[in-house]
CSV table of C-alpha atoms and ligand atoms in Angstrom, one decimal:
chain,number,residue,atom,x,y,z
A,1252,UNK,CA,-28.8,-17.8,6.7
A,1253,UNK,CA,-29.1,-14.3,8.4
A,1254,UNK,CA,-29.1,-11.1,6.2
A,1255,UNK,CA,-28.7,-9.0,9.2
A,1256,UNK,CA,-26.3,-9.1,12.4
A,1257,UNK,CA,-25.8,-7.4,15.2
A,1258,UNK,CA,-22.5,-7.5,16.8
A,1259,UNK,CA,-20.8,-5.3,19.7
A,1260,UNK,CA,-19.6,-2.1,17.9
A,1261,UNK,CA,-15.8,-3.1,16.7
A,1262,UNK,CA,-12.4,-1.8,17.6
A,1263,UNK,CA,-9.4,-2.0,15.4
A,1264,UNK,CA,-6.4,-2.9,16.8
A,1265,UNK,CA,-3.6,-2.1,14.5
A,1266,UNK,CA,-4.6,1.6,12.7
A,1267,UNK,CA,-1.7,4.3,10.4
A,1268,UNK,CA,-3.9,7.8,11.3
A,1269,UNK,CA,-1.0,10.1,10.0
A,1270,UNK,CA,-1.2,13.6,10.4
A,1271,UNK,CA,-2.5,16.9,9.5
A,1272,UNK,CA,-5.1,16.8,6.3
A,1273,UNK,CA,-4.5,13.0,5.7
A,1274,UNK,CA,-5.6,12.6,9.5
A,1275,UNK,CA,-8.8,15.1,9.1
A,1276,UNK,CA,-9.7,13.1,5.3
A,1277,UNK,CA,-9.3,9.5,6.8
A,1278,UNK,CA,-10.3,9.8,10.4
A,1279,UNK,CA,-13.6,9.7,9.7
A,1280,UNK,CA,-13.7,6.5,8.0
A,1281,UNK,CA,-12.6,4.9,11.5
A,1282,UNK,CA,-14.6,6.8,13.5
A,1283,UNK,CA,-18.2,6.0,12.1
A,1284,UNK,CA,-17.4,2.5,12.3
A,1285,UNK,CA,-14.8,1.9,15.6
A,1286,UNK,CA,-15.0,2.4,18.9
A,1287,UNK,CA,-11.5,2.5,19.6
A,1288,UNK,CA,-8.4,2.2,17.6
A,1289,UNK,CA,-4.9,1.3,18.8
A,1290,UNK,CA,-3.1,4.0,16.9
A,1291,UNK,CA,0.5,3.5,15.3
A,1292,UNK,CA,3.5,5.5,16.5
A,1293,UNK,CA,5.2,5.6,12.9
A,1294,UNK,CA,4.5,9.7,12.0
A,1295,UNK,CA,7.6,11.1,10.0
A,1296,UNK,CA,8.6,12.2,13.5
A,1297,UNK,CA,7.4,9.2,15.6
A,1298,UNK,CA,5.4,9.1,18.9
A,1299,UNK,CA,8.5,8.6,20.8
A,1300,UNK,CA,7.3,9.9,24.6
A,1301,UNK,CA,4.5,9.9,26.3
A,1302,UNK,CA,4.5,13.7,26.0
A,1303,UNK,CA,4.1,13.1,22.5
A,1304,UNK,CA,1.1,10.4,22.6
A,1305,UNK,CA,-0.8,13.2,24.6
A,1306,UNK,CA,0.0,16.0,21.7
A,1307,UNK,CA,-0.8,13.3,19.4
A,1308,UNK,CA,-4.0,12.0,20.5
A,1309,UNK,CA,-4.5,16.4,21.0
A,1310,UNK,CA,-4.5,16.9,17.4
A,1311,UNK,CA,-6.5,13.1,16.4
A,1312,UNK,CA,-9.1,14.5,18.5
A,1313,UNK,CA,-9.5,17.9,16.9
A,1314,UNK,CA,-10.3,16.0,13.9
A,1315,UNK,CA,-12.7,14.2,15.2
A,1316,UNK,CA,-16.5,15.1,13.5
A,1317,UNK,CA,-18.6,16.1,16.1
A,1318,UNK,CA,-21.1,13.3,16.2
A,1319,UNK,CA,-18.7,10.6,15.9
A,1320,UNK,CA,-17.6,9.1,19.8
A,1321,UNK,CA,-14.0,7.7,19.2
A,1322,UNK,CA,-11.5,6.8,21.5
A,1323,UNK,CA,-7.8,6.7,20.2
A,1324,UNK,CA,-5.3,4.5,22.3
A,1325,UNK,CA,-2.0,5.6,22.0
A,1326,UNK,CA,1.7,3.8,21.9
A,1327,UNK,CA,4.4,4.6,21.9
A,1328,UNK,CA,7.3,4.0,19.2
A,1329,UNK,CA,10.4,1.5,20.6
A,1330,UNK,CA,13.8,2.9,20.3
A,1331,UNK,CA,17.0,2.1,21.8
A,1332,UNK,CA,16.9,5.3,23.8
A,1333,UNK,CA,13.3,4.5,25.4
A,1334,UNK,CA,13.0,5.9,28.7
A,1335,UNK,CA,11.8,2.6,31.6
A,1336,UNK,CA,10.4,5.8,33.4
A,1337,UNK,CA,8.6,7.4,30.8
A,1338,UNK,CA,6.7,4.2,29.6
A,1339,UNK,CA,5.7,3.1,33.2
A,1340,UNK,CA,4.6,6.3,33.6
A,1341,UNK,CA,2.5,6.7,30.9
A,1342,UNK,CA,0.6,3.3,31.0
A,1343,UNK,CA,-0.2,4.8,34.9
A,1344,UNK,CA,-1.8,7.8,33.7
A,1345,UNK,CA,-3.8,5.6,31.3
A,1346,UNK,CA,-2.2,7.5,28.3
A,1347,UNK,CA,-0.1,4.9,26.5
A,1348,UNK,CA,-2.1,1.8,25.8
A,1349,UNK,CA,0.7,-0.3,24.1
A,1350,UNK,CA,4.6,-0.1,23.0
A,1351,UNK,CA,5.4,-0.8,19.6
A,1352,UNK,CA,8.9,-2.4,18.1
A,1353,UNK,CA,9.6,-1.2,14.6
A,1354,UNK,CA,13.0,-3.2,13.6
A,1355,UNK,CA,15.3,-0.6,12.3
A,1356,UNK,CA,14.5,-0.1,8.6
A,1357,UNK,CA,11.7,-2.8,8.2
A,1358,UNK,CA,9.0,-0.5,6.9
A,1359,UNK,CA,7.3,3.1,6.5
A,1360,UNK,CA,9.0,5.5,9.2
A,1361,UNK,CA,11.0,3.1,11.0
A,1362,UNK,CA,14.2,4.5,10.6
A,1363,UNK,CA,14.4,5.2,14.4
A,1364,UNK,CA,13.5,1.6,15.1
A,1365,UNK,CA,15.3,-1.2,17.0
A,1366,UNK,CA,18.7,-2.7,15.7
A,1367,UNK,CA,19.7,-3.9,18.9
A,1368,UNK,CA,17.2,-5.9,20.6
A,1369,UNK,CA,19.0,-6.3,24.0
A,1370,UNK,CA,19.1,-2.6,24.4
A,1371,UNK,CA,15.0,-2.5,24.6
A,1372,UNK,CA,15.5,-5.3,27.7
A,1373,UNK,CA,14.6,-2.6,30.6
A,1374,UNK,CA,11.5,-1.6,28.5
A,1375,UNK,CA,10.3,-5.1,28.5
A,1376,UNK,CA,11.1,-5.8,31.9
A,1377,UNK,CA,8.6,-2.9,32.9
A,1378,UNK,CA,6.4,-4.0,30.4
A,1379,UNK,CA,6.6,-7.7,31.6
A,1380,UNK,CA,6.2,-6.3,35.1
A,1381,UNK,CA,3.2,-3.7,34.5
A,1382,UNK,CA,0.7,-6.0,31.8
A,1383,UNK,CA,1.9,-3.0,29.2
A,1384,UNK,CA,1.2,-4.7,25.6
A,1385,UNK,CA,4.2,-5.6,23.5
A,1386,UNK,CA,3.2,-4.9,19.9
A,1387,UNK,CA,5.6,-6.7,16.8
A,1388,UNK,CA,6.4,-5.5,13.3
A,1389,UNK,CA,7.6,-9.3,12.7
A,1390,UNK,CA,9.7,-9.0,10.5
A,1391,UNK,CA,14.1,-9.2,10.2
A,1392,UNK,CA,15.7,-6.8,7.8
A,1393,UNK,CA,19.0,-8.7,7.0
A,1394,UNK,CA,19.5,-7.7,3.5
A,1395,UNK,CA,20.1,-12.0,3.2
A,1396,UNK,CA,17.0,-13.3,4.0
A,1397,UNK,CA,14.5,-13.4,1.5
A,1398,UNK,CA,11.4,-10.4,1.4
A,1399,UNK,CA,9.0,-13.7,1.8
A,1400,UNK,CA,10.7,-14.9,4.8
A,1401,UNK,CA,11.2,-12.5,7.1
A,1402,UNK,CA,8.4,-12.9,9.2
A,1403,UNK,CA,9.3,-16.7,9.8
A,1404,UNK,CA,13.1,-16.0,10.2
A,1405,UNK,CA,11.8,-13.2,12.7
A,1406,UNK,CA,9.9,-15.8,14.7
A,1407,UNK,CA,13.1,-17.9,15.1
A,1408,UNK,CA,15.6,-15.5,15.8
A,1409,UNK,CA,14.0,-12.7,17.7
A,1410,UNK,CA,10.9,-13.2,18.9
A,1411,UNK,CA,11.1,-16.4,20.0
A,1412,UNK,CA,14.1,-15.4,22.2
A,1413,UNK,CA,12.5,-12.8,23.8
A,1414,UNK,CA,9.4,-15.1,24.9
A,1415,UNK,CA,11.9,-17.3,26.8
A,1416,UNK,CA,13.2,-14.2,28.3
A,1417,UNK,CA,10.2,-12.8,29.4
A,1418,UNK,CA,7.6,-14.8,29.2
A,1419,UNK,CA,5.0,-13.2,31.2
A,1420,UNK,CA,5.4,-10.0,28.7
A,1421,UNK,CA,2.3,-9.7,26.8
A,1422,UNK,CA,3.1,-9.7,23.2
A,1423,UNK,CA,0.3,-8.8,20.1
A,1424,UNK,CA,2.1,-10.4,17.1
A,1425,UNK,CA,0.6,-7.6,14.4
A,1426,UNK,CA,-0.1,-8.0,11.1
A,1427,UNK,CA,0.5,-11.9,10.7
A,1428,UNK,CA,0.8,-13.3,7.3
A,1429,UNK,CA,2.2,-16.1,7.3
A,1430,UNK,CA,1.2,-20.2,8.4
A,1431,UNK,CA,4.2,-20.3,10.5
A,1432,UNK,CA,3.2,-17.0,12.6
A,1433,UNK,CA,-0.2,-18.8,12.8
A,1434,UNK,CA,0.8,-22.2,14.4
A,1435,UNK,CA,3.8,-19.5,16.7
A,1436,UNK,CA,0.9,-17.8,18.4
A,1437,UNK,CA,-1.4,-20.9,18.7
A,1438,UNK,CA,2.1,-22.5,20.5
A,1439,UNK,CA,2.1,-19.6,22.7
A,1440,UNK,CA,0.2,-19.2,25.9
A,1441,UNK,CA,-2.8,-16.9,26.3
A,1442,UNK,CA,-0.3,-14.0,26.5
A,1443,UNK,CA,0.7,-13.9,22.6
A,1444,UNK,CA,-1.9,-12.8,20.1
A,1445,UNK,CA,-1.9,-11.4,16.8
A,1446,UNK,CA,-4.0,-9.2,14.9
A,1447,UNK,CA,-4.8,-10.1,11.2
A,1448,UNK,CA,-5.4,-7.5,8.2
A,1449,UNK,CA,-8.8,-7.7,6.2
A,1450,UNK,CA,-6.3,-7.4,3.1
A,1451,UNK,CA,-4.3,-10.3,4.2
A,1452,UNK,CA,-7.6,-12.6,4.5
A,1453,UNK,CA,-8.4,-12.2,0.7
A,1454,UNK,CA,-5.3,-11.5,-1.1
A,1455,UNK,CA,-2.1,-13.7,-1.8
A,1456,UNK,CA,0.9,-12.3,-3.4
A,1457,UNK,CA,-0.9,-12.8,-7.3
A,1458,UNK,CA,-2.6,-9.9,-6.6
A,1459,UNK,CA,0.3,-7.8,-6.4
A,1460,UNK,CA,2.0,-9.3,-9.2
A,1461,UNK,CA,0.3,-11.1,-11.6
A,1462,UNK,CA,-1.1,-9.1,-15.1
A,1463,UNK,CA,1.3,-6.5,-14.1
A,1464,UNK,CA,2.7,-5.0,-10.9
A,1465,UNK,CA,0.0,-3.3,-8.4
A,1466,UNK,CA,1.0,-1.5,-6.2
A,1467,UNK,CA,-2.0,-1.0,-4.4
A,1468,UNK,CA,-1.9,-4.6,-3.1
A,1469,UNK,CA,1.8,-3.8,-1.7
A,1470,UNK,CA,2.1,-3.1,2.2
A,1471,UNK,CA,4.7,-5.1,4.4
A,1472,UNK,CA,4.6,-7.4,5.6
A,1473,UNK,CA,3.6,-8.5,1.8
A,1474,UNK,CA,0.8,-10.5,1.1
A,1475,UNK,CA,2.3,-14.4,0.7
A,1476,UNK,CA,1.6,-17.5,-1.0
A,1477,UNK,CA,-2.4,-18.7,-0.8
A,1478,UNK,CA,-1.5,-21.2,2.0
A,1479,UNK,CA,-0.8,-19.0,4.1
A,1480,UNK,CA,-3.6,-16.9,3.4
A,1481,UNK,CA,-5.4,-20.3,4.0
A,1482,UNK,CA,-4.1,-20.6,7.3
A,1483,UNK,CA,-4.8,-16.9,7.9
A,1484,UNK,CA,-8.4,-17.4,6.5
A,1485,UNK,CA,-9.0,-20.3,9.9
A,1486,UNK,CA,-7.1,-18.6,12.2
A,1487,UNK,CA,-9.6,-15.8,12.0
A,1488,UNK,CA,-12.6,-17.5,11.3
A,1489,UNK,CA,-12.1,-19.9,14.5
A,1490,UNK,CA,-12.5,-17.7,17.2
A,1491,UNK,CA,-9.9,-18.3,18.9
A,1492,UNK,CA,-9.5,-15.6,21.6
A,1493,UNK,CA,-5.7,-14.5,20.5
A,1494,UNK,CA,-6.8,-13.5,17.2
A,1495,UNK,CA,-8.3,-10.6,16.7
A,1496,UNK,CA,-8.6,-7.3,13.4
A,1497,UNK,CA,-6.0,-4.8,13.0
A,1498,UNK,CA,-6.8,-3.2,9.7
A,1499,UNK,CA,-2.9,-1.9,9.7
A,1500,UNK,CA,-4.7,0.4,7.0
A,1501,UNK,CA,-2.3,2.8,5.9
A,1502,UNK,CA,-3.2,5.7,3.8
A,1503,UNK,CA,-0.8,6.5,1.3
A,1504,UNK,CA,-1.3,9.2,-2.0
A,1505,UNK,CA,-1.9,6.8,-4.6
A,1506,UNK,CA,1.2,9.3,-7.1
A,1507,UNK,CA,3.8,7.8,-4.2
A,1508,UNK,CA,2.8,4.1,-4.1
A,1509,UNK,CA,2.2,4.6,-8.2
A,1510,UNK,CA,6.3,4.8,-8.2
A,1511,UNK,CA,9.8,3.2,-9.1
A,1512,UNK,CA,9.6,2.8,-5.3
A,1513,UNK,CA,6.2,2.9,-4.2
A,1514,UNK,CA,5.4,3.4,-0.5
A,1515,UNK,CA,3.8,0.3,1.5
A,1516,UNK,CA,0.4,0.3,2.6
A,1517,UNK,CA,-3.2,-0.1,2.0
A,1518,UNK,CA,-6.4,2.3,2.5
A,1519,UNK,CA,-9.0,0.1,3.4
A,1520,UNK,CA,-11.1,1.2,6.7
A,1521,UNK,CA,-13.7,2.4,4.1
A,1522,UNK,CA,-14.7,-1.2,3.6
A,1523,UNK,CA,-12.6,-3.6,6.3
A,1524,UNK,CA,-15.9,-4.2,8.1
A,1525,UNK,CA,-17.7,-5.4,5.0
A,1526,UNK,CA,-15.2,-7.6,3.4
A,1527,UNK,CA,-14.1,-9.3,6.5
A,1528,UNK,CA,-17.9,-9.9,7.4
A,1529,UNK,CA,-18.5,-11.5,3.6
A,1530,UNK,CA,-15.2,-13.6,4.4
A,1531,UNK,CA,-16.5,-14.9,7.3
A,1532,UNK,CA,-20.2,-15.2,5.4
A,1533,UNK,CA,-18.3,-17.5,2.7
A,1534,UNK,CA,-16.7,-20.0,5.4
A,1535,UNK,CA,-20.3,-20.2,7.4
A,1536,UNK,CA,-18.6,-18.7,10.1
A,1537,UNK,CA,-20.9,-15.6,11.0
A,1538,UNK,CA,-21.2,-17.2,14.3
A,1539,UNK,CA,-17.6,-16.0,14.8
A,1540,UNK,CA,-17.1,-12.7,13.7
A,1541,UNK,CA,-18.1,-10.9,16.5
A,1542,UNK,CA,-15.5,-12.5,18.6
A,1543,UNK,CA,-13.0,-11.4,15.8
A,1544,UNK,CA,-14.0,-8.0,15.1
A,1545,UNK,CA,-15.1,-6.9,18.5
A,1546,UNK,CA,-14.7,-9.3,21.6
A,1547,UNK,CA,-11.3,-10.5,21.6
A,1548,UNK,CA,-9.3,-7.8,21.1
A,1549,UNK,CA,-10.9,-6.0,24.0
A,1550,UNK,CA,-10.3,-8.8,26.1
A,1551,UNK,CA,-6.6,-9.2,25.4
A,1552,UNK,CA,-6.1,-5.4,26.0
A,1553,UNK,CA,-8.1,-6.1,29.0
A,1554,UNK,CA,-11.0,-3.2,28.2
A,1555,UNK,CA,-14.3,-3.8,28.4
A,1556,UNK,CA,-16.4,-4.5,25.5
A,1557,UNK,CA,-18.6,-1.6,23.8
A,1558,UNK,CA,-21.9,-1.4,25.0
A,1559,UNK,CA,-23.2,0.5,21.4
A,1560,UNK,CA,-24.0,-2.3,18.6
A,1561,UNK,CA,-23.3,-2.1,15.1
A,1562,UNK,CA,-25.9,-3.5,12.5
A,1563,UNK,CA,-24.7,-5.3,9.1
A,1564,UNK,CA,-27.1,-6.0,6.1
A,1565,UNK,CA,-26.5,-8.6,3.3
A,1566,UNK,CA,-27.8,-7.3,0.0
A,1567,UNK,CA,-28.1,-9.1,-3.1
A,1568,UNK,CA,-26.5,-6.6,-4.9
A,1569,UNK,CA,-22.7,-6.2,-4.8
A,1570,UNK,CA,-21.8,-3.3,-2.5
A,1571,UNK,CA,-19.4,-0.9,-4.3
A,1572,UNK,CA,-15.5,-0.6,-3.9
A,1573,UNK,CA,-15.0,3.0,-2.0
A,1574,UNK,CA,-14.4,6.3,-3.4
A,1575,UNK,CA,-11.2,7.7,-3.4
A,1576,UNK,CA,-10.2,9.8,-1.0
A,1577,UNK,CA,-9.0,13.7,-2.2
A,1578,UNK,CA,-6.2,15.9,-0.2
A,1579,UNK,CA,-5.1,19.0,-1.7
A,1580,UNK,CA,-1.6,16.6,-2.1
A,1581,UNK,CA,-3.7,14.1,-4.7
A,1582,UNK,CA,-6.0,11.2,-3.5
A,1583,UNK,CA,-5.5,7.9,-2.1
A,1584,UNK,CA,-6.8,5.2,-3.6
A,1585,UNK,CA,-9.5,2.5,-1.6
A,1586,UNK,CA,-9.4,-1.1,-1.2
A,1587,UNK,CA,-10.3,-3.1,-3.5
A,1588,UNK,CA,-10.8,-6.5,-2.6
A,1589,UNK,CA,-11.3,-8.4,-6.0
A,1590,UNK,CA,-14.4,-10.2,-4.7
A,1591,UNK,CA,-18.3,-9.5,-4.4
A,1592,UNK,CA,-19.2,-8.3,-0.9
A,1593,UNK,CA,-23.0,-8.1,-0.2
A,1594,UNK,CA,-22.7,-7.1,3.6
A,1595,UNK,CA,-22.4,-4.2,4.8
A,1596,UNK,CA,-22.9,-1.9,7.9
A,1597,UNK,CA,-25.9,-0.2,7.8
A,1598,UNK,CA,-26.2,0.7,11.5
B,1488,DOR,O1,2.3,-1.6,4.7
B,1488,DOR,C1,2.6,-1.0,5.7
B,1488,DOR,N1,2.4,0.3,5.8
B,1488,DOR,N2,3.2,-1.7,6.7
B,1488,DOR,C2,3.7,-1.1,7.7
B,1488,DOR,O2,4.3,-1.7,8.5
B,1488,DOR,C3,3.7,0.4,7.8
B,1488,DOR,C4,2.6,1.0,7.1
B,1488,DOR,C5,2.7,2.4,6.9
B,1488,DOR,O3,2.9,3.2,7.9
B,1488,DOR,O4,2.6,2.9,5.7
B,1489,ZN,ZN1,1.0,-1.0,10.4
């Protein structure tokens, strides 16, 4: 068994920055360990322009520590009102990366999401036309369906109806968390992927609610029931080129997930490399986590892969859960992943 790997340096496709001081305290956690970052649209006022990715990726970048080389990749947030012109337009300048649907109401900042999916149909058409990635939030909001089964309801009646639609549209299926999204993508040609969350490879819903509720297990989609996590657990761990990390971490002050209605997200960039390297590690599948954490995701968005290497290092001591973080707000609170994790990066 090897106690030290080197791997491509990774990129995480799915990535909350925020703004302001949380940027400056967390952007530095992704930047000493990514190359790149797909960056989400979902600010209090969203990346809704291409005008607006620029200004965004403007201020990311004034963040960024000096001796850090990051690249953000910016996308833009889907709303009814989405301009064709504007998106073509900014994938030709190489500014906007990807195009992101938030269904109206399904999550943090998402208010000025999509209720009407039809309305988005020119967007998709450009985006079917150009290669311009279709990213997912997965998940209906009928106040009906069940919390646990909104990603597989979303599968039947949305997204599935847009892949007959457009099927050349290339669509990254975010954040899966369910068996059913698993066996959807592996249906689906080469053009459907999905990334997968470090927290959703070693958590099932128990953690969130078992001994008491915690809400620093909660993010949406929420964590399922441990066959899903199972199925979650092979999909990544197989190397199959549509599956690739988005650490979706999302960096919340711990007072407003610590609530009677606790924001959805967790904080855990500080450690995503290390965990999901130790989950691979327990399946004997070491062999495969490069193509998760820094092959495929690259090739799906069609960029090459880094050239700089990262090193990891198993220990035989424990590594420690992360710090939290301080803001002048109150901190945010770190990953923990309720298991031992000897690797970690060391280079
Ligand atoms: O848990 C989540 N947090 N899921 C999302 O979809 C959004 C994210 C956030 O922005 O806080
Ligand atoms: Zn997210």
């Amino acid at each position: 068994m090897p106690s030290t790997l080197n791997i491509a340096m990774p990129d995480d496709w799915h990535l909350h920055l925020r703004s302001g001081e949380m940027l400056a305290k967390v952007l530095p956690f992704t930047s000493q360990h990514f190359s790149r970052a797909i960056v989400m649209p979902n600010l209090p006022s969203p990346v809704v322009t291409t005008a607006g990715a620029i200004a965004y990726r403007q201020e990311i970048l004034s963040y960024l520590p000096k001796a850090h080389q990051f690249t953000p990749l910016m996308v833009l947030y889907l709303t009814e009102k989405t301009d064709p012109d504007d998106v073509r337009a900014g994938f030709l300048s190489g500014d906007i990366s990807a195009v992101k649907l938030y269904p109206a109401g399904a999550t943090t900042n998402s208010d000025a999401g999509v209720n009407d999916l039809e309305k988005i149909y020119p967007v998709l058409e450009i985006m079917e036309e150009i290669g311009l990635p279709f990213l997912v939030h997965g998940e209906v909001v009928d106040a009906e369906i069940d919390i646990f089964d909104r990603e597989a309801v979303f599968i039947d009646t949305k997204l599935s109806p847009i892949r007959a639609r457009f099927p050349k549209l290339r669509i990254v299926f975010e954040h899966l968390t369910t068996k059913e999204g698993v066996d959807y993508v592996l249906s689906c040609a080469e053009n459907t992927a999905a990334t997968i969350t470090p927290h959703h490879l070693v958590i099932n819903r128990n953690a969130m609610l078992v001994g008491g509720i915690k809400p620093h297990y909660y993010c949406l989609p929420v964590a399922k029931r441990e066959h899903h996590r199972l199925a979650l657990k092979a999909a990544a761990t197989s190397g199959d080129s549509r599956f690739f990390m988005g650490t979706d971490s999302a960096p919340h002050l711990s007072h407003a997930k610590e609530s009677s209605c606790g924001c959805a997200g967790i904080f855990n960039v500080a450690n995503a490399i290390a965990v999901v390297t130790q989950v691979f590690d327990n399946e004997n599948a070491l062999d495969q986590l490069e193509k998760f954490l820094s092959l495929n995701g690259a090739n799906f968005y069609q960029l090459a892969v880094n050239e700089q290497k990262m090193t990891l290092t198993r220990s035989n001591k424990a590594i420690a859960i992360p710090e939290d973080i301080k803001t002048s707000a109150g901190k945010v609170t770190a990953f923990d992943p309720m298991m031992d994790v000897y690797w970690d990066v060391t280079g």
